[in-house]
Tab-separated table of C-alpha atoms and ligand atoms in Angstrom:
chain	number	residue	atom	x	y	z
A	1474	UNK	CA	-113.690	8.327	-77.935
A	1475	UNK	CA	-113.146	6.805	-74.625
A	1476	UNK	CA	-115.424	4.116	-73.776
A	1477	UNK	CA	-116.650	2.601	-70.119
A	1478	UNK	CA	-118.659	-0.496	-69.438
A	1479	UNK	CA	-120.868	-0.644	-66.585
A	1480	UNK	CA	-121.495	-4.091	-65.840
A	1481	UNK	CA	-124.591	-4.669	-64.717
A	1482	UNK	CA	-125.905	-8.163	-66.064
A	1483	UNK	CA	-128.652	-7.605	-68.950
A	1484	UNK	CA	-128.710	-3.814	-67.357
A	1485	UNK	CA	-125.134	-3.325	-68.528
A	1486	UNK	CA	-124.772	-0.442	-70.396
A	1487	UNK	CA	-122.019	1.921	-71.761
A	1488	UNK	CA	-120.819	5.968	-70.800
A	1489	UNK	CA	-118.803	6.992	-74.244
A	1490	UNK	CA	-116.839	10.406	-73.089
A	1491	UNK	CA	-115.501	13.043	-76.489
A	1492	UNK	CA	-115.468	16.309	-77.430
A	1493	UNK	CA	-117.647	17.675	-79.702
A	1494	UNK	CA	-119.811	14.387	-80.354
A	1495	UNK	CA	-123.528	15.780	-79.905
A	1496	UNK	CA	-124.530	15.991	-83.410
A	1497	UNK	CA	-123.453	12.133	-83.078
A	1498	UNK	CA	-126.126	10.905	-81.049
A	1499	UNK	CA	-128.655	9.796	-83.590
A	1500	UNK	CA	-126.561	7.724	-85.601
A	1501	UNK	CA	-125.718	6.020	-81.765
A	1502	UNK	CA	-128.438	5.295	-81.255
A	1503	UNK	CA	-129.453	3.193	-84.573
A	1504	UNK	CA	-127.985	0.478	-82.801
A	1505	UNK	CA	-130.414	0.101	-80.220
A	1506	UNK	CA	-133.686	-1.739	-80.673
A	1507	UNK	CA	-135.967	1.528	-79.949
A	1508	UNK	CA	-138.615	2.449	-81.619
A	1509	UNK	CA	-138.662	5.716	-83.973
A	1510	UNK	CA	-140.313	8.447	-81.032
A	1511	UNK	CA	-137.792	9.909	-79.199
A	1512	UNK	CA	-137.955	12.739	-76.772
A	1513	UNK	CA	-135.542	15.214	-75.375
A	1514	UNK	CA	-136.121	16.650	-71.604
A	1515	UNK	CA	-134.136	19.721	-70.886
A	1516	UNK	CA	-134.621	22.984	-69.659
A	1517	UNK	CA	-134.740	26.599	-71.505
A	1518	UNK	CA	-130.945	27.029	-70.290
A	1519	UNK	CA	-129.103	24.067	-71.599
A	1520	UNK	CA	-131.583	23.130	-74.624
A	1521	UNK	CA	-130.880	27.028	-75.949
A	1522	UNK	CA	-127.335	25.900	-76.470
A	1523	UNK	CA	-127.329	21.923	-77.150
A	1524	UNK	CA	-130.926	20.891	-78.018
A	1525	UNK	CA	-130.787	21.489	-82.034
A	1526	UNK	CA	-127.560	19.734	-82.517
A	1527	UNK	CA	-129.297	16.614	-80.292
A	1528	UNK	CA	-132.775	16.954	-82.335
A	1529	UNK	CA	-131.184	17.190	-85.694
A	1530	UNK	CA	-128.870	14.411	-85.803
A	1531	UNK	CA	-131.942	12.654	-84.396
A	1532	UNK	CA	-134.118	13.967	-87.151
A	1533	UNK	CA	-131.536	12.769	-89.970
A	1534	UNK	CA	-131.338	9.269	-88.682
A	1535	UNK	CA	-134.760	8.921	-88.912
A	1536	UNK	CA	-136.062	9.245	-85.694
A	1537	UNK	CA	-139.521	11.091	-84.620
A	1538	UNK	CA	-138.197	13.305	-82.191
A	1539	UNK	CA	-139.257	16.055	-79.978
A	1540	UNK	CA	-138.667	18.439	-77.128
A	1541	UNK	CA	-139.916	18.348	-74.069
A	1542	UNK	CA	-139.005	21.181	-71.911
A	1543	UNK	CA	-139.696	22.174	-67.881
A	1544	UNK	CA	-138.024	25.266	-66.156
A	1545	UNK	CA	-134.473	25.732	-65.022
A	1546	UNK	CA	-133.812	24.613	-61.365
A	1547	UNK	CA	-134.316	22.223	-58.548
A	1548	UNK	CA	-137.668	23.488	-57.534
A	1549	UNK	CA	-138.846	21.853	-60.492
A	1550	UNK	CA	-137.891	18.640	-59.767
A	1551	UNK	CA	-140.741	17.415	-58.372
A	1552	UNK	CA	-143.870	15.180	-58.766
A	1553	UNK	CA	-145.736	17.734	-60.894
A	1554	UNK	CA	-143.410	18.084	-63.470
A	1555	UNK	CA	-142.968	14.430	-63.491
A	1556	UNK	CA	-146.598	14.547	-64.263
A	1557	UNK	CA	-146.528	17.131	-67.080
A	1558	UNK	CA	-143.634	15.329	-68.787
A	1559	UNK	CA	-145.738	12.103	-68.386
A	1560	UNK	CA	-148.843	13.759	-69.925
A	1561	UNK	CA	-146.758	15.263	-73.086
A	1562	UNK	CA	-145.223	11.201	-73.799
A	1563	UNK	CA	-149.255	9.890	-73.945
A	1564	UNK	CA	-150.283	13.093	-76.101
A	1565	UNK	CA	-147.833	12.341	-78.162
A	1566	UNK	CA	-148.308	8.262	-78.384
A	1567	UNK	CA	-145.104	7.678	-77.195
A	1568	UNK	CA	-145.398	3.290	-76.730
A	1569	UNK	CA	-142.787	0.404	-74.539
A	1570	UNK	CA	-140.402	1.376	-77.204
A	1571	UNK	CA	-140.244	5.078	-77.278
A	1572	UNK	CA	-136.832	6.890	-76.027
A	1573	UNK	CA	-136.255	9.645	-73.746
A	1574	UNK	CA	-132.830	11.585	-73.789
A	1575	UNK	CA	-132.244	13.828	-70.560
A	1576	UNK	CA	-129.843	16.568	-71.998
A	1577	UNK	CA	-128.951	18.547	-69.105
A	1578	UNK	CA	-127.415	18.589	-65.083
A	1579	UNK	CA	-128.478	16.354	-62.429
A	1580	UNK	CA	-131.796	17.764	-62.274
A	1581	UNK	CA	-132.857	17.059	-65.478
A	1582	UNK	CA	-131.158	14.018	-65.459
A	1583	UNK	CA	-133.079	12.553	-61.949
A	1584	UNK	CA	-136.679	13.462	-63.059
A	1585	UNK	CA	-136.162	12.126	-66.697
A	1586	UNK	CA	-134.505	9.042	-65.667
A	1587	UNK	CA	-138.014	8.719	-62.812
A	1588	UNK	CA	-140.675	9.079	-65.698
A	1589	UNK	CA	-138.942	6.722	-68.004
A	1590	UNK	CA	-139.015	4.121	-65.424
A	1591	UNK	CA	-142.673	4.837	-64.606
A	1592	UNK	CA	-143.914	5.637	-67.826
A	1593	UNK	CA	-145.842	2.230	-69.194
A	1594	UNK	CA	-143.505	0.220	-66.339
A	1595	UNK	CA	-140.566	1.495	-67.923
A	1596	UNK	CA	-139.172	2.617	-71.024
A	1597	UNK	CA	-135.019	3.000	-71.560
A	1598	UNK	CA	-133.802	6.560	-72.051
A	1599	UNK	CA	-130.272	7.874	-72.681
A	1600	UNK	CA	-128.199	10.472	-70.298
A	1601	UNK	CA	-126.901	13.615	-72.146
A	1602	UNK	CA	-125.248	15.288	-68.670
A	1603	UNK	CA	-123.898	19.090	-69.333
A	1604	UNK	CA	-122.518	19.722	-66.059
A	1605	UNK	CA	-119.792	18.518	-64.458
A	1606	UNK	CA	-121.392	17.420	-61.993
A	1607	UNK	CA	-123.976	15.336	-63.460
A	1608	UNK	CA	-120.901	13.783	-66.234
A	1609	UNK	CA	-119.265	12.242	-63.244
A	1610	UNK	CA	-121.611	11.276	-60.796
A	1611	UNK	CA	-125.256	11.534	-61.628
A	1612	UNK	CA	-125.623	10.356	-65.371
A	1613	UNK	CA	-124.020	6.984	-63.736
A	1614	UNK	CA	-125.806	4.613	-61.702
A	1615	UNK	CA	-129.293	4.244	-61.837
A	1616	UNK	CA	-130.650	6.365	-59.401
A	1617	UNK	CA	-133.453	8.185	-60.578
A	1618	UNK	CA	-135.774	10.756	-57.816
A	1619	UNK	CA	-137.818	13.999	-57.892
A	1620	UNK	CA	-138.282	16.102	-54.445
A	1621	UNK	CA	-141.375	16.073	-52.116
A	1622	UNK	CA	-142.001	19.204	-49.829
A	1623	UNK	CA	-140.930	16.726	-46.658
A	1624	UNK	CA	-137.516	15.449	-48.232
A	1625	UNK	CA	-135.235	16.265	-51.163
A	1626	UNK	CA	-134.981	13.000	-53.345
A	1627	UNK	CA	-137.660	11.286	-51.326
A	1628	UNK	CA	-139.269	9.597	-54.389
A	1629	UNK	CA	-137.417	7.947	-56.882
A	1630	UNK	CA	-136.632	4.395	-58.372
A	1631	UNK	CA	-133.389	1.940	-59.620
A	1632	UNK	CA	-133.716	2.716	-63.351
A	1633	UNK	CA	-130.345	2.142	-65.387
A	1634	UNK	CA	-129.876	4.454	-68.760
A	1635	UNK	CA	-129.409	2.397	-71.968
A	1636	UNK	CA	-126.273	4.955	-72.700
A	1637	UNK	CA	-124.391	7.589	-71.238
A	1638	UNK	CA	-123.349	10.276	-74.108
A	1639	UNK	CA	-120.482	12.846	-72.562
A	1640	UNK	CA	-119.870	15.603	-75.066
A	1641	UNK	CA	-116.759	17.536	-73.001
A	1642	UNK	CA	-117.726	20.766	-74.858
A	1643	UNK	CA	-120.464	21.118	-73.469
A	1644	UNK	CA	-118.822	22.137	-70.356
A	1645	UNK	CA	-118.006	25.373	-72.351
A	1646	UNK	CA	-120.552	27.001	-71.259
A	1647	UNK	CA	-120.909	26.100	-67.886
A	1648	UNK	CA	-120.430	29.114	-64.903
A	1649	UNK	CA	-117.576	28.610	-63.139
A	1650	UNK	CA	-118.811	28.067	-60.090
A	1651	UNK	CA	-121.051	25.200	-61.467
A	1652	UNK	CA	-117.493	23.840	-62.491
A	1653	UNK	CA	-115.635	23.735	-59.509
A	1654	UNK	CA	-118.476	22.255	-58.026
A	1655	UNK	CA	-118.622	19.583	-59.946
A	1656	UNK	CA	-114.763	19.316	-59.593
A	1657	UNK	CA	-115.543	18.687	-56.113
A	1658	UNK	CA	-116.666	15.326	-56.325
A	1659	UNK	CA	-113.998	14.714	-58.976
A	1660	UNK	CA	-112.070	15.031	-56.030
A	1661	UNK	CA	-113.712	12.674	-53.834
A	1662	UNK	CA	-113.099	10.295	-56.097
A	1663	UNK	CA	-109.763	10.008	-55.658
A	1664	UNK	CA	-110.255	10.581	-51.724
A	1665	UNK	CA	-112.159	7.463	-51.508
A	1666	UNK	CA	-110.342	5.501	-54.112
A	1667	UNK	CA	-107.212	6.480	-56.050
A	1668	UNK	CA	-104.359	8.223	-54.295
A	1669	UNK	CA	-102.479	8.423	-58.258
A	1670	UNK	CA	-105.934	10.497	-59.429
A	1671	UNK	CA	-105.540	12.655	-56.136
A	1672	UNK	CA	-101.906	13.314	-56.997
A	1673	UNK	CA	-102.999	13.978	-60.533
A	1674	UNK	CA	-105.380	16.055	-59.713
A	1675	UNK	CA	-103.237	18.317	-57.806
A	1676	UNK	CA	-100.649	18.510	-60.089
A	1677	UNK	CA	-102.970	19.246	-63.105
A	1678	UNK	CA	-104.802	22.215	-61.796
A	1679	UNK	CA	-103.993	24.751	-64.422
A	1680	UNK	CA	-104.866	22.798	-67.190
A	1681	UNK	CA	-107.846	21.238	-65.739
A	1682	UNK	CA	-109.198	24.626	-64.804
A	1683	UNK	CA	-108.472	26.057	-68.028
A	1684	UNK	CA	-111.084	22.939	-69.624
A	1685	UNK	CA	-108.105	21.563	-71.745
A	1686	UNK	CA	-110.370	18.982	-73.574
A	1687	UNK	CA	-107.813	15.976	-73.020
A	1688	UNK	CA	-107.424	16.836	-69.182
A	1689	UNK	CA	-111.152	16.901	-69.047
A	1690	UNK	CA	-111.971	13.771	-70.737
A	1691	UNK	CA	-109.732	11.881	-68.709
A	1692	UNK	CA	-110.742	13.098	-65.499
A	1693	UNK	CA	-114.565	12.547	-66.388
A	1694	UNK	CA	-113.261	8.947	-67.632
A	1695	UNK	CA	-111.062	8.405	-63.932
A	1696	UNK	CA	-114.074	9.156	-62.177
A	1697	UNK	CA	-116.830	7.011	-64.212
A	1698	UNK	CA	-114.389	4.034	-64.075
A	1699	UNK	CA	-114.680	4.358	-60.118
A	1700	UNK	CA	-118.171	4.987	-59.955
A	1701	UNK	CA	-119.178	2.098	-62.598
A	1702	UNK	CA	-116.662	-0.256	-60.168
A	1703	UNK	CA	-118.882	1.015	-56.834
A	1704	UNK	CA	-122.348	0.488	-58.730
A	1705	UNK	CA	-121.670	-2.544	-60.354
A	1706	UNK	CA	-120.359	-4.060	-56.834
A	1707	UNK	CA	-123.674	-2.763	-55.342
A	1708	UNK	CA	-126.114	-1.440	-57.816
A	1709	UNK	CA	-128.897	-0.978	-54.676
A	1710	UNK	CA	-126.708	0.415	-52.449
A	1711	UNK	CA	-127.550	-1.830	-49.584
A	1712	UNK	CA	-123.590	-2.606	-48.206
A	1713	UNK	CA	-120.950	-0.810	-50.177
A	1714	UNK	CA	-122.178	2.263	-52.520
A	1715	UNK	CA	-121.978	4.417	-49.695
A	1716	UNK	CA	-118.481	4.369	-50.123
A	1717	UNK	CA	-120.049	7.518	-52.325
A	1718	UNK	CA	-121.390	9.499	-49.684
A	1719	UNK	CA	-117.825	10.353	-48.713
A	1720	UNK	CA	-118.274	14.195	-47.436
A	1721	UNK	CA	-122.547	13.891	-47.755
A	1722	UNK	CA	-123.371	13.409	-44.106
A	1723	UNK	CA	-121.769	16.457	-42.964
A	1724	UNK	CA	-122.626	18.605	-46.554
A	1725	UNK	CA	-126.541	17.487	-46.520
A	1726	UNK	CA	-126.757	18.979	-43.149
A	1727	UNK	CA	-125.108	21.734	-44.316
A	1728	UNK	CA	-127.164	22.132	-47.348
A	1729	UNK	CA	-130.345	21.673	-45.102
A	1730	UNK	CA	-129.810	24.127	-42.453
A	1731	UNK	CA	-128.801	26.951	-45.616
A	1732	UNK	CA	-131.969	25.617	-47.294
A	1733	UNK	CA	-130.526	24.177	-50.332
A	1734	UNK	CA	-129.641	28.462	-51.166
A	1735	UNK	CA	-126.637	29.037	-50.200
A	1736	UNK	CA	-124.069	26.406	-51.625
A	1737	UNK	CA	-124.008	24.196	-54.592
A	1738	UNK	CA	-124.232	21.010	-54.068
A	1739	UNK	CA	-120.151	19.992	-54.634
A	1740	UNK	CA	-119.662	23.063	-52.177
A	1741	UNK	CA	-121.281	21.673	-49.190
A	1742	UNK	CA	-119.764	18.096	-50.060
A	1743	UNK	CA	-116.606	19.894	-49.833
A	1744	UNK	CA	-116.795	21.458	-46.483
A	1745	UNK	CA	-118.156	17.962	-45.720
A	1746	UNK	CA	-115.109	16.171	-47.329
A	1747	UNK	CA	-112.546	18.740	-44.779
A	1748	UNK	CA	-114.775	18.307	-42.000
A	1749	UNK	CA	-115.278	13.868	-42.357
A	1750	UNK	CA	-111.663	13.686	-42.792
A	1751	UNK	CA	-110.766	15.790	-40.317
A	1752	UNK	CA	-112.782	13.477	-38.211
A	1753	UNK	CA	-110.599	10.563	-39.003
A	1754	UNK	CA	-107.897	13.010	-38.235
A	1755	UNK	CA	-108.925	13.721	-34.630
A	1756	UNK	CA	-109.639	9.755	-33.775
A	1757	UNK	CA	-106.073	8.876	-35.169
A	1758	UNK	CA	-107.100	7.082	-38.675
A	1759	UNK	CA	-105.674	9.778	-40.805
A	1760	UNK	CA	-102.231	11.636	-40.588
A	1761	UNK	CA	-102.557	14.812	-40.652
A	1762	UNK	CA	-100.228	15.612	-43.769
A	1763	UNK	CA	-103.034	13.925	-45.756
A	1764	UNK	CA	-105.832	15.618	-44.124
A	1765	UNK	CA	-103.815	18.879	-44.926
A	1766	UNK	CA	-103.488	18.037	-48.597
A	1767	UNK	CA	-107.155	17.062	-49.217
A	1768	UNK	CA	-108.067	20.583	-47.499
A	1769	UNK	CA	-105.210	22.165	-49.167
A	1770	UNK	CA	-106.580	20.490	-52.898
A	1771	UNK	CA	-110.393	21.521	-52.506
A	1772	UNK	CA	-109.519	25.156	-51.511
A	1773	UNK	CA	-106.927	25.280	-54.348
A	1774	UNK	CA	-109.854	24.409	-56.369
A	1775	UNK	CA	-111.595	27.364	-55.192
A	1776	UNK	CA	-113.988	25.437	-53.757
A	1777	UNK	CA	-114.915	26.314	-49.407
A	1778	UNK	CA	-113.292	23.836	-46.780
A	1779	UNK	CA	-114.661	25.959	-43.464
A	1780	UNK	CA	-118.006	24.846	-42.006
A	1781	UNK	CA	-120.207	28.457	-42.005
A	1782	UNK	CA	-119.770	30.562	-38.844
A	1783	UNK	CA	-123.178	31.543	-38.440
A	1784	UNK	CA	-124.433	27.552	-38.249
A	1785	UNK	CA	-126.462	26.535	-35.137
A	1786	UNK	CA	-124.069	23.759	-33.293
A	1787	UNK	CA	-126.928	21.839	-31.765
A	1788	UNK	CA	-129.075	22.695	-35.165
A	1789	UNK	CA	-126.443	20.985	-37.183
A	1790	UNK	CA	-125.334	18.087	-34.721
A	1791	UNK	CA	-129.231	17.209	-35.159
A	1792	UNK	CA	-129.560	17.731	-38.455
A	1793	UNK	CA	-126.940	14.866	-39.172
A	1794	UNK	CA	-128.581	12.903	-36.608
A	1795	UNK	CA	-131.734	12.803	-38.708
A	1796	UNK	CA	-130.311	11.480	-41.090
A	1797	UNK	CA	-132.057	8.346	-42.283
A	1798	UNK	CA	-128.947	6.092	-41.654
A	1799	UNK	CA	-129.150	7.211	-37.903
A	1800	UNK	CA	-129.263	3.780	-35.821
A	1801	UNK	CA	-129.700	4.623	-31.664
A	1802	UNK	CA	-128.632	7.935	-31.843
A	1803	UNK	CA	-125.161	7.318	-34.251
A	1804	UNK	CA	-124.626	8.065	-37.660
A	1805	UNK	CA	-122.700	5.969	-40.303
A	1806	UNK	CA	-119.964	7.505	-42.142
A	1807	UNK	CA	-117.313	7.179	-44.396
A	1808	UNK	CA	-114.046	8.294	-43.346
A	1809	UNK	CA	-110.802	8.322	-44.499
A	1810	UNK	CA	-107.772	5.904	-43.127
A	1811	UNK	CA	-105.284	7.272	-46.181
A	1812	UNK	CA	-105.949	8.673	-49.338
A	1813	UNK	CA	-107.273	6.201	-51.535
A	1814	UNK	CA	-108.517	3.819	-48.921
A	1815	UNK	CA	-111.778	4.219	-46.474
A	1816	UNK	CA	-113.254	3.047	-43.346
A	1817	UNK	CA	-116.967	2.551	-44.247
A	1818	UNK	CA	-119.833	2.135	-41.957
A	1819	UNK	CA	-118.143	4.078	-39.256
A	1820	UNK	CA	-120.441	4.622	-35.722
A	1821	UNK	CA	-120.189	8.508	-35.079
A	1822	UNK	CA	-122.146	9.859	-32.287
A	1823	UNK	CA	-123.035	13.539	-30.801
A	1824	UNK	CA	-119.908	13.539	-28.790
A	1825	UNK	CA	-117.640	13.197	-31.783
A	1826	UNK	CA	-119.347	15.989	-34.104
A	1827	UNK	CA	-119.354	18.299	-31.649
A	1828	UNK	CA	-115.550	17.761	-31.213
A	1829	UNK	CA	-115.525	18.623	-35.285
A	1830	UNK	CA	-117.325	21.296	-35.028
A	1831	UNK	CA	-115.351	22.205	-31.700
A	1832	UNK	CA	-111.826	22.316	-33.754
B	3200	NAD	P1	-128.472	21.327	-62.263
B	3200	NAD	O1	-128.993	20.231	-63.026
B	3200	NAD	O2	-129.438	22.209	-61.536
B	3200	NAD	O3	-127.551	22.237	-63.199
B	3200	NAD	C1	-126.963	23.389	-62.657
B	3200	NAD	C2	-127.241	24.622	-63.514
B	3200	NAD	O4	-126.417	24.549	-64.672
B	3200	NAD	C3	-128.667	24.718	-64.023
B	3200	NAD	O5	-129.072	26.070	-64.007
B	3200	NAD	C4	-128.562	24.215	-65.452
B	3200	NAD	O6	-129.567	24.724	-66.303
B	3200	NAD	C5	-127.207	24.737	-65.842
B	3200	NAD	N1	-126.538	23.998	-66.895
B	3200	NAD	C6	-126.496	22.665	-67.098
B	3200	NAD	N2	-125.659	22.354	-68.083
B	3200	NAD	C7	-125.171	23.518	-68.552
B	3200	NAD	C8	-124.244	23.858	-69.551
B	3200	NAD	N3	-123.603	22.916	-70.249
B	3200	NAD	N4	-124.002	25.151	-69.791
B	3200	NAD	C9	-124.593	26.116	-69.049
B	3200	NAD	N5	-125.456	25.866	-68.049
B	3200	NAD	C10	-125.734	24.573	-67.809
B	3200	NAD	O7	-127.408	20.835	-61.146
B	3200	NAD	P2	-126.371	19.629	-61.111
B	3200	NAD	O8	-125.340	20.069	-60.140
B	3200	NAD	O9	-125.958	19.189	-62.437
B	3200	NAD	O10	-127.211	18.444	-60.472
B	3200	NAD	C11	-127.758	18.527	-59.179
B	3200	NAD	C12	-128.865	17.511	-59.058
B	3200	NAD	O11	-128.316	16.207	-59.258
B	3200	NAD	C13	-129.563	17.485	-57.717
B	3200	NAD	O12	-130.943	17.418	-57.913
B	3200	NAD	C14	-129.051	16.205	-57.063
B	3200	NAD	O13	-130.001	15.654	-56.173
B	3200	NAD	C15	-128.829	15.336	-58.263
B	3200	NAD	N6	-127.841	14.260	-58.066
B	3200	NAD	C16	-128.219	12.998	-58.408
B	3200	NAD	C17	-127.326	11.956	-58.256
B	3200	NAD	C18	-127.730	10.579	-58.687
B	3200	NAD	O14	-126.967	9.634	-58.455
B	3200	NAD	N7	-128.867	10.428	-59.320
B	3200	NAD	C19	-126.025	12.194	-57.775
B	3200	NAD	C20	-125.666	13.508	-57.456
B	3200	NAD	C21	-126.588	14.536	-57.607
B	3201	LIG	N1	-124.340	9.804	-55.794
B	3201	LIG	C1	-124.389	8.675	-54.919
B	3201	LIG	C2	-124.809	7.421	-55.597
B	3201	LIG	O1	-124.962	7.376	-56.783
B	3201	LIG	O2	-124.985	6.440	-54.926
């Protein structure tokens, strides 16, 4: 079992990455002082495959536990089902002590991480991530939101898990594409931090792409040892965890003006990724050899690097304007210099995107 600290103070906690380790979790979780009601959040996709190995080695350690389910998809991660999640832990008594296990993607993962840090002021719960996506990135950190109808993640809270349980199978039965989005932020990582993991990456891609369990547990472990690093340097993200957002400024306006439809989340942060570096390209930060290999490793990844044809120019250009880290008409972003090292905090304005989007 590999094993990562994330040091945050009294909220440090640990992200233990195996294969095959779900029907483990109970016996885990003896060693924390919780009391004996424990729920599971999922949805009706991922809790048709995991959920009985997670409630019966809960059930055989002793612990009251139960399922708590809401339907498959972002929609759903909202306010409401916040609220009906909230309702089931008071019908069922569940007191300060009382443990809530997300098992599931980011989605699951954000609105179960949001109640248990409302529910009585906060009670600790336990990330079970099945995607990806949600193994590298959102499990991690602390940042917990559900949607409002005016802005995607608009309400949300700092709430750290008390554990972070990676079972690599689980990935089994993930789609593809789901994978190779998630792979796309396994290569940001290395983009914004660890020229060795890019190389790696690149010269893994078979194996990594078949799941080889060993690949994949060291990749997830790479990329929570960089993200634990970025959080525990700036768990708020007030100076230096937008180091993250490497490729989000362009992809969120991407994903807004295709209304959240038409790409997965790591696919728009990878057209953002080609686009942001190719940035740094154009104002003479980045060679271009090492813009060409990140473009060359996402689309090798089968994973889009062209921005989409049909998108509004002055649409887009705004859409990144809005953004909420706009200051007198210029964005922030990160950029890179070199693969493995970033500029952060970088002043674009409208004459600079449209040159990106220009070619
Ligand atoms: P998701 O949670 O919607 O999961 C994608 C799909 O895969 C869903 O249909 C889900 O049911 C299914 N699924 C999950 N695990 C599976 C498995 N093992 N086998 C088969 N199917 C499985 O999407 P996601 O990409 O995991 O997460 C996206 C969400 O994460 C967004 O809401 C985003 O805002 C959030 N996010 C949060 C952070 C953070 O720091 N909190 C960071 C990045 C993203
Ligand atoms: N996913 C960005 C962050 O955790 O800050």
């Amino acid at each position: 079992m590999e094993k990562i600290r994330v040091e945050l103070g009294e909220r440090s906690y640990e992200i233990l990455i195996d294969s095959g380790n779900l029907s483990l979790v109970g016996e885990r979780l003896l060693r924390f002082s919780i009391g004996k009601k424990v729920a599971i959040v999922s949805n009706p996709t991922v809790a048709g495959y995991y959920a009985d190995r997670v409630l019966n080695s809960l059930k055989k350690e002793g612990f009251d536990a139960s399922l708590i389910l809401i339907p498959d998809g972002e929609i759903y991660k909202d306010y409401f089902w916040g609220y009906h999640i909230l309702t089931r832990l008071l019908e069922m008594g569940f007191d300060r002590k009382s443990c809530l296990i997300a098992l599931g993607g980011g989605v699951i993962g954000d609105i179960t991480g949001f109640v248990a840090s409302i529910y009585m002021r906060g009670i600790p719960y336990v990330q079970i991530p099945t995607t990806l996506l949600a193994q590298v990135d959102s499990s991690v950190g602390g940042k917990t939101a559900v949607n409002h109808s005016l802005g995607k993640n608009m309400i949300g809270t700092f709430w750290q898990p008390a554990l972070v349980w990676i079972d690599v199978e689980s990935l089994d039965s993930l789609s593809e594409r789901e994978f190779f989005s998630g792979l796309a932020e396994v290569i940001k990582y290395g983009v914004i931090w660890d020229s060795e993991f890019f190389e790696f990456l690149t010269n893994n891609r078979e194996k990594i792409l078949r799941r080889d369990k060993d690949i994949l547990i060291a990749i997830i472990k790479r990329s929570c040892e960089i993200k634990s690093e970025v959080v525990s340097k700036d768990e708020r993200d007030n100076f230096f965890r937008t180091i993250l957002n490497y490729g989000h400024s362009i992809g969120h306006a991407i994903e807004t003006l295709t209304n959240y439809s038409l790409y997965l989340h790591g696919e728009a942060i990878s057209i953002g990724m080609v686009y942001e570096a190719k940035l740094a390209n154009m104002l003479g930060f980045l060679d271009t050899e090492e813009f060409e290999k990140i473009r060359k490793t996402l689309k090798e990844y089968g994973l889009p690097v062209e921005m989409p044809s049909f998108i509004d120019k002055s649409a887009f250009i705004k859409a990144i304007l809005l953004d909420k880290k706009n200051i007198h008409g210029k964005i922030r972003m990160v950029i890179p210099e070199s693969i493995g090292k970033m500029k952060i905090n970088f002043e674009v304005g409208e004459e600079e995107l449209l040159r990106i989007i220009n070619g």
